[in-house]
Structures are given as structure tokens and as C-alpha cells.
Amino acid sequence: MKMRYRLLHTISFFSLMLLVSCTKRLDQKPSDGIIREDYWKTKEQVRAAVIGCYGSLLGDPTNSTAALPELLFLWGELRADMLAPSLGTTASQYEIMNVNTTSSNPIINWRPVYRTINYCNTVIDFAPGVLTNDKTFTQEALNAYVAEAKTIRALLYFYLARSFGDVPLKLSATSSDADITDIAKSSRQEVLNQVIADLNSAEPNAPLTYGNVASDKGRITRFTVNTILADVYLWMEKYAEAIAACDKVINSKRFGLIGSSSAWFNTLYRTGNSNEGIFELQFDAQKLNTFYGMFALSSKQFVAANRVMDMVYTTDEVNGLKDIRSDGASVRATDGLIWKYVGKNSQDLIAQSDSYTHWFVYRYADVLLMKAEALAQLSRGQEALDIVNVIRKRADALEGSNTHPDPANVTEVSRFILEERAREFMFEGKRWYDVLRYVKRNNYAQIDFLLDMVTGTVPANTIRATQTKMKDHNSHYFPIFEYELQTNKQLVQNPFYK
Amino acid sequence: MKKYIYIPLVVFIAVAALFGNCKKTDLRETTTQDPNILDYLQKDSLQRFTKLLAVIEKTGYSSAMNTYGTYTLFAPTDEAIIIYLKKLNVASIDQLKDSDLKAIIQFHLLEDVVQTSEFTDGKLPSVTMLGQFLITGVVNEGGVSSYRINRQANVAQPNVLTGNGIVHVIDNVLTPSVYTVAKLVEQSSAYSVFTEALKETGYYDSLNSVKNTDGTQRWFTLLAETDQALSDAGFASYAALKKKYCNTGDPKNPADSLHLYVAYHILPDVKYLADIVMASSHETKVPLEVITDKLIDGKKVLINDDEYTTLTGPVHEIGAELDQANSDVSATNGVVHRALSHLAIKVRKPFPVYWDLCSTVSELTRLSSIYRKKTYLFDYGDGATLKDIKWEKSCLKYRNGVTGYLGDYWQVGMGTSSSNTDGLGQCAGNSWIEFTTPMLVKGKYKVWFCYFQQNGDKVINVQGSFDSIPLTSALIQFHQKIASVTDTAGMEALGWKWWAGASKRAGTTASRMLGIIDVKATGRHKIRFNLISGTNSDCNFDMIHFIPVDENQTGRRFNPDGSIEVTPH
């Protein structure tokens, strides 16, 4: 009898255990990781978390989605007019190039962007708590770290607002299952306002320097903050503010243009972190970028469109002059190979194992041309052209690419700046955003530019359909990826892709 | 007591069953869980398709739409069908004939899955079950762009994937065309003169029938000229047109010029504007006569607008524009386009084409640091490095600084790898290379191959072929100098000439007459060179002359500095 009771008790005990384990009441710490309660104790841990934010910009730590720079390249160039397909072009890339984007296209999956945003949110939420634990951690140091996180977050939301329009604005860390909530989209205006607010709060706290070149170019400094601010203001058509932000960078006298020489390409691009760099994603031998396979292997995904050499840079057969940014810098003219990320110098390819040319988020040339663009809008055409000519002179730009705009004509000057930006930032993931900014200005005054552009980028039998699609302004923004729509019921698809 | 032993066991099993799989997420991975088109229509949460379902039921298509297959259905909503019935002045679908309902369903159904990404400015890639094509496009209404089908309905919800195909929800019923090409033209007041010409030449009847004699569907594309276009060209009436063209007095005679004029406006297939712009030339009903087309800035479609270069300078022939708003008009047996100006058969006399094989390659000439400056090896890449030159394998050498016309030529290793010029490396030996010619006007030509002789001890035979037809008068022997005969006429009789000017003339500047070609249709053609025997690492491809057979074959000579000498004959 006694035996039986014991058995009964044992079985009851185990069934109780089953209940308990199901609701995870048995608390155990993982043996192969660290939990939040044990983290956020020292300033070193804060620093590591901030560096982790930068690390996640280089590539997905879990390797399950595309690396962010690859995505930024595709977002900035696929819909523009500088790429041509090659042997390895994928169906989803074609879909976007031909203006047939659907919500099942993996390129429009914004997950890599929001992942890094979450890392930034985590720093912003938890780093202040370290002050109480680590007495050697100062308020000033904390502010600097938070400024870095806020700036990265702002930069990424700026990309999202330009790529998708309205997006969900998540400003707190998702650190446990309880934090997972469906949030609806915020309007692009709200997103941009948040970006401005973050940047303004980061600006006074961001460091001026970290004491070494690699960190000054690879981490957020006050100049990075001002450069992003200028870009956002330009997008929001606030030109006086954009000029003020550019001037802060220019007047610091810390940056300059790398002069034309035989070492120009190597200094500016291949080696990177030059005097011209403001914010570069620091690939190195341990962390390679994905560009070699995209541009240099025989199964390459893209080559440069013919118009890059024929119309954008132009050639000079009589004197044999060339724009230093053209053949041997942006592109190898003989076969259209996209050179910027795979060239060792102007002639030799790098080896695949050396594919660590940086991704250039901002260069000093960008600050100058942004200022010129803002000046042009304020009818200060001659000042704008003076800046553009500095850029052109540095690059030995050819007379064939000079349209000699009338300084008093705002449209002509702006168009000239747009084309100069194409030459200067070829394949740096900026072209589509530059075009869209130009086109949408003053309530889409220049929509015809976009309609003309697509005649050269889509098949001849879909030109009229594509042009009519482009007249719907919602088509300039990506659809929301279908997985996001399924998992977040609050999200509403961009009406163009209904 | 024995009984109670089971109670905890039961509790255990129940608890295990309850919580054993406590992590189960239910994610929908498809746009619809409904398996087939019919189910999708029936289970639509908004109940949009009750009337369409009734029509499907009535016409017996329910089983087809509920079984395995690959269909595309353009599904009109209830509102769409109500609008349609109102237009017909009918109260309900029961009052329509079954055959009419069947035609409606067939016109909305394709036996192929067609997503919106395959929509173009023209027809869908496959035909409806009714046998007429649907055309697509995009319209922008109030700032919102949507796909438009057959200029009749907008797509309200695209690309609904189901088990047996795809559904596009549309906001209007699509109605098939009931007129033939001939009837469409006749009904329009804009084409009265052209209609008369169609009737007089007998083409009206063939454009009015839908089936061929063997029962297959007949398709036409007609480029109709408006009365305005004809009167602009000086033909105020049919009489004026007949007076100008009708040379035999019988317009029905296939050799009559008026008959040919009309036939020149008929393309023997269904080609919407989007199809026309995808190819550079199209056959007409006139044997071996083609029309060419051009898309200007993505806006204008021009017919027979041609530019080419002769020795006296570039020529631009102004073409006729097709009016986009009034073109792409579907008929039961084809499509009608409107030409805005008079389109006569191009009468072009063949003219000599002195074709330099390097200077016509745009991928080369745009390289200002290389073209006419240094030798360069073009990578094979994906085989499409140069649009108009294809070769077997490895790289292709552009050789500069040599005694060719313009100081350059293509230097190819045939059967053996090419020589290592300037330490650039060698390209593997090729057994063939193919060039796309410039535009050649219909006619007979002698083909002269101009090369710079090299490696006299390397015997090699290469045969040219034009559009796959071998040229048999002579093989190219790159090792062979020009025969040592002094008089030009005597050498020409043997099939040799010098291509270089007086000061550069040498045994090495040789040109060989490969054969006579008959160019059947005006346009660009392929000329290919195949290795027959031997090897030579420096086969120098410089120029090809296409000279009409009845013209002076030795009238022009070409120098490395680009100058051209005219020789007295």
C-alpha cells in the first residue's frame, strides 16, 4: 500500500513539474551567454554595446539577412539610371529595376535596419543605469555614447523615411518578449521630426575626436551629426538650416578634398579614412564586404550602364583627357565593371580575399555639394556654382559634362548640381535619393525628370506603363515586406502596392 | 485502492497533452488560404463576386475553375457587372443569352498565369480563351496609378495567388471587339480614302475574315493612313492616289504599285506598338520589304525613320509617326494603328558600304584613352562585351599603331593563341568571329575583305559567310600577300585589290573578293568568319567593303591617317 502511495506522489510531482516548466518558472541562467541583469554594470560594457551597433552596420551578426551596405547600395542604385544588369542579376533585382516591385521581394525587407535600430535603442535605454554601478563612468562619457547611438538611429530612420515613406517609429528597446507589440506606421513627417530631434540632442554631446583616425572616420563625431543634419534639412526643403549645418563642418577646417594625383583613387577609396572621409563603414581583412561577388566575379550582378561613360562623365577623344572619377575610379570603361569597391588602383583588381574597401556614407565633397544645392534653392546661384567648380576642378571634369547653367536660373543650377552629384557619388548608393529629392522638391515640380529617366532604364515595351506608374508618388517608395504585414497587424501597405 | 492508481496517470497524460505543445504559432504564408479560383470567389469576405459566380455557374465553368490548372482570371466585381448590365439595358444576367455569357467568361480567362509584372504597354503574352488578345497599360487618376486592362477596366486588386492560377479583381466588365480590322477602318471617318484603297485592291476582304482557309486564326496589323496624312502628301482623294500609284490599271494585280502600297501597310501578325518597338524591323505583306521602327525618347514611335552614312555624308530619312492615342485599336483579327503621315514603300538603291570594323564599335570608340591610342585586350566577359562582335572564346585584341585604315584593326589568333603585343598577354585561339553589319539596302553586292598580311609562313584558310550562307569565291588567306600583278583591272578580275592609298600601297595591304551576296531585306545582317584550316596568330581584320555589283569596285582607298583617296577608274 505504502509503495502505491509513493508512486502516486511521484507521478503527481512530475506532472506538477511539467506544468511549471511550461510556464518557464524554473529560472536558470544560460551557460553560454550573459543575461541583461548581469550586463550593463561597467563602462567597458557600454562601450562594447556601442561598438556592437557599428558592427551590425557592416553585416548581419546572424548572417541570415543581407549586409546593410549591400542593401543601401541596392536601395540607392537599383531604381536609378547608372546600373545595367549582368549575368548574375537576380529576379528580385530585375523586379525593382523594371519598376515591378512586389511586397514579396526580399530586397525590401527592412529587418537589417530595424535590428541595428534596436541595438541603438538598447544602448539609449540601459546605458544610463550603468552610472550607478560604475563610479568611474562619467555623465559626459555616457552622453557621448548615447549621442552615438542616437545618431546611428537617426541616420537609419532617415534611410527608412526616404525609402519607405511612412514607417513604424520604435524608440525603445525590444529586450524581452513582453516588449513585442504591434506598432502602426508614423507619417514620414513625424519620422523626420524625430530624426531632427535625435540629431539635435546628439550634436552637443558627440565627441569632436576619438584621438585616432580610424575612429574619427568610423564612429560618429559632431561633424557626422552636422552632415546628417544637413542632408535631412535638404530633404525637408529647409535650406537655411542645411547651409548652417554644412558651415559647421566646413568651418571646422578639419576636412578637405583629396587632390587629383596618381594616388587619388588609392587614398580616397581603397585605403579610405582620408582627410575627405566623414563617416565610412570600416570593413577590414576580418570583416569583408559583399561587393566583390556583386561586381567583379564573372557571375557579377551589375555593370555600369553605357550612359555612365557616354553621358555622365563623357570622354575626350581629341586630347585624351579624363575625369579622374570616371575610368579607373567608378568604372572600368572597357567592360563597364564597377570599379569603386574592387579596384586596388586605377588598373589592378584586388583579390577577393581583400574585398574590404569601405562603404562611404558621407564624404566632405557631399557637404560641399549639399551646401551648393541649398544655396541654389535660395537663389544664390553664383555661390553654388563656385562650390561645384571646386569639385569639378579637383576631378579634372571634362568640358563635355559642363552645361554652363545660368546662375540666375534655379532649375538649371539645381539640375547641374544633381548631375555633378551623379559624377561625384557614382555607385555610392546616393543616386536614387538625389533624384527623388530633386524631383519631389516644390510639390513634385520636376516629375518630368523621373519620367524621362525611366525611358532609359526599363524595356521599351513598358515605358508608357512605367511612366504612368511614376506619376503616382506612392510608387517612389517601397512596399512593406509581406512578412512584416503578416506579423504586425497594425501595418498598412503603401496604397500603390495594395 | 487499485482504481486510484490511474487517477494521477490520467492527470499526467491530460497535462502533458495540454502543455506538451504550448508553443504553436499559426502564421499564414499565402495571400489566401483558399485553394482554388472558385473557392476564392465564393469565400471572398466582402462578397464582391456573387454575380460573377452566377455567370460562371450558368456557363458551366465552375468545374474548370475548381480543378487543377494554370489560369488567369480577370474577375469583375458585382458593381462592375451591374454597370455592364445597365449599359446593355438589361435587368439581370438571366436575360442574356448563354452564348454571350460564355463569350464574356472566355474573354476574362487565360490558360496561363500572368502576373502584373508581365504587363507591358501592349498585349498580354498569352491569348484569352475567346481568341482575342487583352491589352494592358497603366492609368493615373487623381494621382493614383493603377493597371488598366483593355482600356476598359482598372485593376482593383492585383495578383491574388490561388491553387490553380491567379486572379486580378477589376472594376469593369471587359468587352471583346466585335469588328474586324477592315470594319474598324471602314467605320472611322478618318480613313475614307485608305478604306477605298483597301477595297479596290481586294485587301478589304482578307482583312475582314477571321479565319484562314485551314480554320486557324488569322492575325493582321494594319498601319492605316488618315485622310489628313494623305492630303498632306498631295492625295486629296482616292482618285489622286490611284493616279499616282496604279501603274497597271488593275489595283488587284499583285504587281501593281497601288496594290503593293496597300500591302506595305499590312504586317502579317498581331503587333501592338509595344511589340513593334521591341524589334527594329518588321515584315510586311510585300515580299521581302520591311518597315523599320524607332522609339524616340520613349515617347514617339516612328516608322521608316532611318539614318545611315554614305561616303558623301550622313543621310537622315524622315519617318512617319504613329499616333499613340489612336493606335493599338483591337479588332477580332488584329490591331489597327494610325499613321500621321504618308508612308510609301521605300525605294532605296543599294549604295557602297565601306565598313571599318573598329570605328563602328561604340564600346571601343568611347574609350578615349584607348581608341586609336593603344592596343587593348577586350575581355570575353559574358560573351556580350561588344554588342556587334561575337567571338568563340577568350579575349579579343584591338591592335593600334599599325598600318590599317585609321591605324588599327582587330588582330585575332585563329587556330592558335594571339601574339603577345606590348606584354598585354595572349588570347586563346579562336575558330570563328562574327560581326553585325551596318545597314545594307536590299540588292546585290560584292564583298571585299580587307586585311593586313602578316606571318607569310603561317598558311591559313578562313571562310566568310553572310547570314549563314558561305561565300565561295575565295577564302581569306591572312598569310597571303596581294598577287604581283600591276594593273588594277587585271587584279580585280582575279578577285584582288589594294585597299590602301597610293603612298601606303604594298603587298601587305590586300583585299580579297569573297563572293557576291544577295541582300534580301534592307537592314543589318551577320557576317561570320570560320577557320577552315591552318593557324595564324595575327589575322588582321581591318575593313569589309560591300559594293553594289554594277558599281566601280576599286574607286576608294583608305589610309592609316583616316584620309580616303578617290582613284580614277
Short mmCIF file of N, CA and C in Angstrom, two decimals, chain A residues 292-423:
data_model
loop_
_atom_site.label_atom_id
_atom_site.label_comp_id
_atom_site.label_asym_id
_atom_site.label_seq_id
_atom_site.Cartn_x
_atom_site.Cartn_y
_atom_site.Cartn_z
N TYR A 292 32.64 42.19 -53.88
CA TYR A 292 33.46 41.53 -54.91
C TYR A 292 32.61 40.61 -55.76
N GLY A 293 31.77 39.83 -55.09
CA GLY A 293 30.89 38.93 -55.83
C GLY A 293 29.88 39.67 -56.68
N MET A 294 29.46 40.84 -56.21
CA MET A 294 28.44 41.58 -56.95
C MET A 294 29.00 42.24 -58.21
N PHE A 295 30.28 42.66 -58.15
CA PHE A 295 30.80 43.48 -59.23
C PHE A 295 31.96 42.86 -60.01
N ALA A 296 32.73 41.95 -59.38
CA ALA A 296 33.99 41.58 -60.01
C ALA A 296 34.04 40.14 -60.52
N LEU A 297 33.28 39.23 -59.92
CA LEU A 297 33.34 37.85 -60.40
C LEU A 297 32.66 37.75 -61.77
N SER A 298 32.90 36.63 -62.46
CA SER A 298 32.28 36.52 -63.79
C SER A 298 30.76 36.43 -63.66
N SER A 299 30.28 35.96 -62.51
CA SER A 299 28.83 35.91 -62.29
C SER A 299 28.34 37.20 -61.66
N LYS A 300 28.96 38.31 -62.01
CA LYS A 300 28.63 39.58 -61.35
C LYS A 300 27.17 39.96 -61.57
N GLN A 301 26.63 40.71 -60.60
CA GLN A 301 25.22 41.09 -60.68
C GLN A 301 25.01 42.35 -61.50
N PHE A 302 25.99 43.24 -61.49
CA PHE A 302 25.77 44.51 -62.18
C PHE A 302 27.02 44.97 -62.91
N VAL A 303 26.79 45.72 -63.98
CA VAL A 303 27.85 46.51 -64.59
C VAL A 303 27.31 47.93 -64.70
N ALA A 304 28.19 48.84 -65.09
CA ALA A 304 27.74 50.22 -65.23
C ALA A 304 26.96 50.36 -66.53
N ALA A 305 25.93 51.19 -66.51
CA ALA A 305 25.17 51.45 -67.74
C ALA A 305 26.07 52.21 -68.72
N ASN A 306 25.78 52.07 -70.01
CA ASN A 306 26.60 52.76 -71.02
C ASN A 306 26.65 54.26 -70.80
N ARG A 307 25.53 54.80 -70.29
CA ARG A 307 25.48 56.25 -70.18
C ARG A 307 26.47 56.79 -69.15
N VAL A 308 26.96 55.93 -68.26
CA VAL A 308 27.91 56.41 -67.26
C VAL A 308 29.12 57.05 -67.94
N MET A 309 29.70 56.34 -68.92
CA MET A 309 30.84 56.92 -69.64
C MET A 309 30.40 57.87 -70.75
N ASP A 310 29.34 57.50 -71.45
CA ASP A 310 28.95 58.28 -72.64
C ASP A 310 28.37 59.64 -72.29
N MET A 311 27.52 59.66 -71.26
CA MET A 311 26.78 60.89 -71.00
C MET A 311 27.09 61.53 -69.66
N VAL A 312 27.41 60.72 -68.66
CA VAL A 312 27.60 61.32 -67.33
C VAL A 312 29.00 61.93 -67.23
N TYR A 313 30.03 61.13 -67.53
CA TYR A 313 31.40 61.67 -67.45
C TYR A 313 31.85 62.26 -68.79
N THR A 314 31.39 61.67 -69.87
CA THR A 314 31.80 61.98 -71.24
C THR A 314 33.29 61.65 -71.44
N THR A 315 33.69 61.58 -72.69
CA THR A 315 35.08 61.28 -73.00
C THR A 315 35.65 62.35 -73.91
N ASP A 316 36.93 62.44 -73.94
CA ASP A 316 37.60 63.45 -74.77
C ASP A 316 38.57 62.73 -75.68
N GLU A 317 38.14 62.48 -76.92
CA GLU A 317 38.99 61.71 -77.83
C GLU A 317 40.13 62.53 -78.38
N VAL A 318 39.92 63.85 -78.45
CA VAL A 318 40.93 64.68 -79.10
C VAL A 318 42.17 64.80 -78.23
N ASN A 319 41.98 65.21 -76.98
CA ASN A 319 43.14 65.44 -76.12
C ASN A 319 43.43 64.28 -75.18
N GLY A 320 42.53 63.30 -75.16
CA GLY A 320 42.74 62.16 -74.28
C GLY A 320 42.65 62.49 -72.81
N LEU A 321 41.91 63.55 -72.46
CA LEU A 321 41.75 63.91 -71.06
C LEU A 321 40.67 63.04 -70.44
N LYS A 322 40.72 62.90 -69.12
CA LYS A 322 39.60 62.22 -68.48
C LYS A 322 39.32 62.77 -67.10
N ASP A 323 38.05 62.63 -66.73
CA ASP A 323 37.57 62.96 -65.40
C ASP A 323 38.15 61.89 -64.47
N ILE A 324 38.86 62.28 -63.42
CA ILE A 324 39.52 61.25 -62.59
C ILE A 324 38.51 60.34 -61.91
N ARG A 325 37.26 60.77 -61.85
CA ARG A 325 36.25 59.95 -61.19
C ARG A 325 35.68 58.88 -62.13
N SER A 326 36.05 58.96 -63.42
CA SER A 326 35.40 58.06 -64.39
C SER A 326 36.17 56.75 -64.54
N ASP A 327 36.81 56.56 -65.68
CA ASP A 327 37.51 55.31 -65.97
C ASP A 327 38.62 55.07 -64.95
N GLY A 328 38.60 53.92 -64.31
CA GLY A 328 39.63 53.59 -63.35
C GLY A 328 39.33 54.07 -61.94
N ALA A 329 38.12 54.63 -61.73
CA ALA A 329 37.72 55.01 -60.37
C ALA A 329 36.33 54.47 -60.08
N SER A 330 35.33 54.97 -60.83
CA SER A 330 33.98 54.45 -60.64
C SER A 330 33.77 53.20 -61.44
N VAL A 331 34.42 53.12 -62.59
CA VAL A 331 34.07 52.11 -63.57
C VAL A 331 35.31 51.75 -64.37
N ARG A 332 35.37 50.53 -64.88
CA ARG A 332 36.41 50.19 -65.85
C ARG A 332 35.74 50.33 -67.21
N ALA A 333 36.14 51.35 -67.94
CA ALA A 333 35.37 51.73 -69.12
C ALA A 333 35.32 50.64 -70.18
N THR A 334 36.35 49.78 -70.22
CA THR A 334 36.37 48.80 -71.31
C THR A 334 35.24 47.81 -71.21
N ASP A 335 34.83 47.43 -70.01
CA ASP A 335 33.74 46.47 -69.93
C ASP A 335 32.67 46.87 -68.93
N GLY A 336 32.72 48.10 -68.46
CA GLY A 336 31.67 48.57 -67.57
C GLY A 336 31.74 48.00 -66.16
N LEU A 337 32.84 47.35 -65.82
CA LEU A 337 32.96 46.78 -64.48
C LEU A 337 32.92 47.90 -63.43
N ILE A 338 32.13 47.70 -62.38
CA ILE A 338 32.00 48.71 -61.33
C ILE A 338 33.24 48.63 -60.45
N TRP A 339 34.06 49.67 -60.53
CA TRP A 339 35.43 49.61 -60.06
C TRP A 339 35.61 50.08 -58.63
N LYS A 340 34.73 50.95 -58.17
CA LYS A 340 34.98 51.69 -56.94
C LYS A 340 35.34 50.79 -55.76
N TYR A 341 34.70 49.62 -55.66
CA TYR A 341 34.90 48.79 -54.47
C TYR A 341 35.84 47.61 -54.71
N VAL A 342 36.27 47.44 -55.97
CA VAL A 342 37.09 46.26 -56.25
C VAL A 342 38.42 46.61 -56.91
N GLY A 343 38.72 47.91 -57.04
CA GLY A 343 39.98 48.32 -57.63
C GLY A 343 41.04 48.52 -56.55
N LYS A 344 42.28 48.12 -56.91
CA LYS A 344 43.41 48.34 -56.00
C LYS A 344 43.97 49.74 -56.29
N ASN A 345 44.08 50.04 -57.58
CA ASN A 345 44.44 51.36 -58.04
C ASN A 345 43.62 51.55 -59.31
N SER A 346 44.07 52.39 -60.24
CA SER A 346 43.21 52.60 -61.39
C SER A 346 43.31 51.45 -62.41
N GLN A 347 44.27 50.51 -62.24
CA GLN A 347 44.39 49.43 -63.22
C GLN A 347 44.11 48.03 -62.68
N ASP A 348 44.54 47.76 -61.45
CA ASP A 348 44.52 46.38 -60.98
C ASP A 348 43.33 46.10 -60.07
N LEU A 349 42.79 44.89 -60.24
CA LEU A 349 41.73 44.43 -59.35
C LEU A 349 42.35 43.96 -58.04
N ILE A 350 41.60 44.08 -56.96
CA ILE A 350 42.05 43.48 -55.72
C ILE A 350 41.73 41.98 -55.78
N ALA A 351 42.28 41.22 -54.85
CA ALA A 351 41.90 39.81 -54.74
C ALA A 351 40.59 39.73 -53.97
N GLN A 352 39.86 38.65 -54.17
CA GLN A 352 38.57 38.54 -53.48
C GLN A 352 38.75 38.57 -51.97
N SER A 353 39.86 38.00 -51.50
CA SER A 353 40.09 37.96 -50.05
C SER A 353 40.46 39.33 -49.49
N ASP A 354 40.65 40.31 -50.39
CA ASP A 354 40.97 41.67 -49.93
C ASP A 354 39.80 42.62 -50.12
N SER A 355 38.59 42.08 -50.21
CA SER A 355 37.44 42.92 -50.52
C SER A 355 36.97 43.66 -49.28
N TYR A 356 37.73 44.67 -48.90
CA TYR A 356 37.33 45.44 -47.72
C TYR A 356 37.41 46.95 -47.95
N THR A 357 37.20 47.38 -49.18
CA THR A 357 37.06 48.81 -49.41
C THR A 357 35.85 49.30 -48.59
N HIS A 358 35.99 50.46 -47.97
CA HIS A 358 34.94 50.96 -47.08
C HIS A 358 33.65 51.28 -47.85
N TRP A 359 32.57 51.40 -47.10
CA TRP A 359 31.33 51.96 -47.64
C TRP A 359 31.28 53.41 -47.18
N PHE A 360 31.15 54.33 -48.14
CA PHE A 360 31.29 55.75 -47.82
C PHE A 360 29.91 56.36 -47.59
N VAL A 361 29.61 56.55 -46.32
CA VAL A 361 28.29 57.11 -46.01
C VAL A 361 28.32 58.61 -46.31
N TYR A 362 29.33 59.30 -45.82
CA TYR A 362 29.47 60.73 -46.13
C TYR A 362 30.93 61.08 -46.35
N ARG A 363 31.14 61.93 -47.38
CA ARG A 363 32.47 62.49 -47.61
C ARG A 363 32.35 64.01 -47.61
N TYR A 364 33.50 64.67 -47.49
CA TYR A 364 33.48 66.13 -47.43
C TYR A 364 32.87 66.72 -48.71
N ALA A 365 33.11 66.05 -49.84
CA ALA A 365 32.55 66.52 -51.10
C ALA A 365 31.02 66.60 -51.01
N ASP A 366 30.45 65.69 -50.24
CA ASP A 366 29.00 65.68 -50.05
C ASP A 366 28.55 66.96 -49.33
N VAL A 367 29.30 67.33 -48.30
CA VAL A 367 28.95 68.54 -47.55
C VAL A 367 28.97 69.75 -48.48
N LEU A 368 30.03 69.83 -49.32
CA LEU A 368 30.13 70.97 -50.22
C LEU A 368 28.96 71.00 -51.21
N LEU A 369 28.66 69.83 -51.79
CA LEU A 369 27.59 69.82 -52.79
C LEU A 369 26.22 70.01 -52.16
N MET A 370 26.05 69.56 -50.91
CA MET A 370 24.77 69.81 -50.23
C MET A 370 24.60 71.30 -50.00
N LYS A 371 25.70 71.95 -49.62
CA LYS A 371 25.62 73.39 -49.41
C LYS A 371 25.27 74.08 -50.73
N ALA A 372 25.92 73.63 -51.81
CA ALA A 372 25.64 74.23 -53.12
C ALA A 372 24.17 74.06 -53.48
N GLU A 373 23.64 72.88 -53.19
CA GLU A 373 22.24 72.62 -53.54
C GLU A 373 21.30 73.54 -52.76
N ALA A 374 21.61 73.73 -51.49
CA ALA A 374 20.77 74.61 -50.68
C ALA A 374 20.90 76.05 -51.15
N LEU A 375 22.13 76.48 -51.46
CA LEU A 375 22.34 77.84 -51.96
C LEU A 375 21.54 78.09 -53.23
N ALA A 376 21.54 77.07 -54.12
CA ALA A 376 20.83 77.23 -55.37
C ALA A 376 19.35 77.48 -55.12
N GLN A 377 18.80 76.78 -54.13
CA GLN A 377 17.37 76.95 -53.85
C GLN A 377 17.07 78.32 -53.26
N LEU A 378 18.08 78.92 -52.63
CA LEU A 378 17.87 80.26 -52.07
C LEU A 378 18.27 81.33 -53.08
N SER A 379 18.33 80.94 -54.36
CA SER A 379 18.66 81.87 -55.45
C SER A 379 20.03 82.50 -55.28
N ARG A 380 20.96 81.74 -54.69
CA ARG A 380 22.34 82.21 -54.62
C ARG A 380 23.16 81.37 -55.59
N GLY A 381 22.73 81.40 -56.86
CA GLY A 381 23.26 80.52 -57.90
C GLY A 381 24.76 80.62 -58.10
N GLN A 382 25.28 81.85 -58.09
CA GLN A 382 26.72 82.00 -58.37
C GLN A 382 27.55 81.36 -57.26
N GLU A 383 27.14 81.56 -56.00
CA GLU A 383 27.87 80.93 -54.89
C GLU A 383 27.83 79.40 -55.03
N ALA A 384 26.64 78.91 -55.44
CA ALA A 384 26.51 77.47 -55.61
C ALA A 384 27.46 76.97 -56.69
N LEU A 385 27.49 77.68 -57.82
CA LEU A 385 28.34 77.24 -58.93
C LEU A 385 29.82 77.31 -58.55
N ASP A 386 30.17 78.31 -57.74
CA ASP A 386 31.57 78.40 -57.30
C ASP A 386 31.98 77.12 -56.57
N ILE A 387 31.07 76.62 -55.71
CA ILE A 387 31.38 75.39 -54.97
C ILE A 387 31.48 74.21 -55.94
N VAL A 388 30.50 74.12 -56.86
CA VAL A 388 30.52 73.00 -57.81
C VAL A 388 31.83 73.01 -58.59
N ASN A 389 32.29 74.20 -58.95
CA ASN A 389 33.51 74.28 -59.74
C ASN A 389 34.74 73.84 -58.95
N VAL A 390 34.71 74.00 -57.63
CA VAL A 390 35.80 73.47 -56.80
C VAL A 390 35.84 71.95 -56.96
N ILE A 391 34.66 71.33 -56.88
CA ILE A 391 34.57 69.88 -57.02
C ILE A 391 35.02 69.45 -58.41
N ARG A 392 34.56 70.18 -59.42
CA ARG A 392 34.89 69.81 -60.80
C ARG A 392 36.38 69.98 -61.08
N LYS A 393 36.96 71.03 -60.51
CA LYS A 393 38.37 71.28 -60.76
C LYS A 393 39.22 70.17 -60.14
N ARG A 394 38.84 69.77 -58.94
CA ARG A 394 39.56 68.69 -58.27
C ARG A 394 39.55 67.44 -59.14
N ALA A 395 38.41 67.20 -59.81
CA ALA A 395 38.24 65.94 -60.53
C ALA A 395 38.68 66.03 -61.99
N ASP A 396 39.20 67.17 -62.41
CA ASP A 396 39.52 67.37 -63.83
C ASP A 396 38.29 67.06 -64.70
N ALA A 397 37.11 67.52 -64.28
CA ALA A 397 35.89 67.24 -65.04
C ALA A 397 36.03 67.79 -66.45
N LEU A 398 35.46 67.08 -67.39
CA LEU A 398 35.61 67.46 -68.79
C LEU A 398 34.61 68.54 -69.19
N GLU A 399 34.99 69.30 -70.17
CA GLU A 399 34.13 70.36 -70.67
C GLU A 399 32.81 69.76 -71.18
N GLY A 400 32.88 68.54 -71.69
CA GLY A 400 31.68 67.90 -72.23
C GLY A 400 30.59 67.70 -71.20
N SER A 401 30.95 67.67 -69.92
CA SER A 401 29.93 67.45 -68.90
C SER A 401 29.52 68.77 -68.25
N ASN A 402 30.00 69.89 -68.79
CA ASN A 402 29.64 71.19 -68.22
C ASN A 402 28.48 71.80 -69.01
N THR A 403 27.34 71.98 -68.36
CA THR A 403 26.19 72.51 -69.08
C THR A 403 26.12 74.03 -69.01
N HIS A 404 27.05 74.66 -68.34
CA HIS A 404 27.09 76.11 -68.20
C HIS A 404 25.73 76.69 -67.84
N PRO A 405 25.20 76.34 -66.67
CA PRO A 405 23.88 76.85 -66.31
C PRO A 405 23.93 78.36 -66.04
N ASP A 406 22.81 78.99 -66.25
CA ASP A 406 22.67 80.40 -65.95
C ASP A 406 22.55 80.54 -64.43
N PRO A 407 23.46 81.27 -63.76
CA PRO A 407 23.42 81.34 -62.29
C PRO A 407 22.09 81.86 -61.76
N ALA A 408 21.37 82.61 -62.57
CA ALA A 408 20.10 83.16 -62.09
C ALA A 408 18.95 82.17 -62.24
N ASN A 409 19.19 81.08 -62.94
CA ASN A 409 18.12 80.11 -63.18
C ASN A 409 18.21 78.96 -62.18
N VAL A 410 17.29 78.97 -61.21
CA VAL A 410 17.36 77.98 -60.12
C VAL A 410 17.29 76.56 -60.67
N THR A 411 16.40 76.31 -61.63
CA THR A 411 16.23 74.96 -62.16
C THR A 411 17.50 74.48 -62.84
N GLU A 412 18.09 75.34 -63.65
CA GLU A 412 19.30 74.92 -64.37
C GLU A 412 20.44 74.61 -63.40
N VAL A 413 20.60 75.48 -62.40
CA VAL A 413 21.69 75.26 -61.43
C VAL A 413 21.45 73.97 -60.65
N SER A 414 20.18 73.75 -60.22
CA SER A 414 19.88 72.54 -59.44
C SER A 414 20.13 71.29 -60.27
N ARG A 415 19.76 71.36 -61.53
CA ARG A 415 19.94 70.21 -62.41
C ARG A 415 21.44 69.91 -62.59
N PHE A 416 22.21 70.97 -62.71
CA PHE A 416 23.65 70.82 -62.87
C PHE A 416 24.25 70.18 -61.62
N ILE A 417 23.78 70.62 -60.45
CA ILE A 417 24.28 70.04 -59.20
C ILE A 417 23.89 68.57 -59.10
N LEU A 418 22.66 68.25 -59.51
CA LEU A 418 22.21 66.86 -59.49
C LEU A 418 23.14 65.99 -60.33
N GLU A 419 23.49 66.49 -61.52
CA GLU A 419 24.36 65.69 -62.40
C GLU A 419 25.78 65.64 -61.87
N GLU A 420 26.22 66.72 -61.21
CA GLU A 420 27.56 66.70 -60.62
C GLU A 420 27.60 65.70 -59.47
N ARG A 421 26.51 65.61 -58.72
CA ARG A 421 26.43 64.62 -57.64
C ARG A 421 26.52 63.20 -58.22
N ALA A 422 25.90 63.00 -59.37
CA ALA A 422 25.97 61.68 -60.01
C ALA A 422 27.42 61.33 -60.31
N ARG A 423 28.17 62.31 -60.83
CA ARG A 423 29.58 62.05 -61.15
C ARG A 423 30.39 61.82 -59.88
#
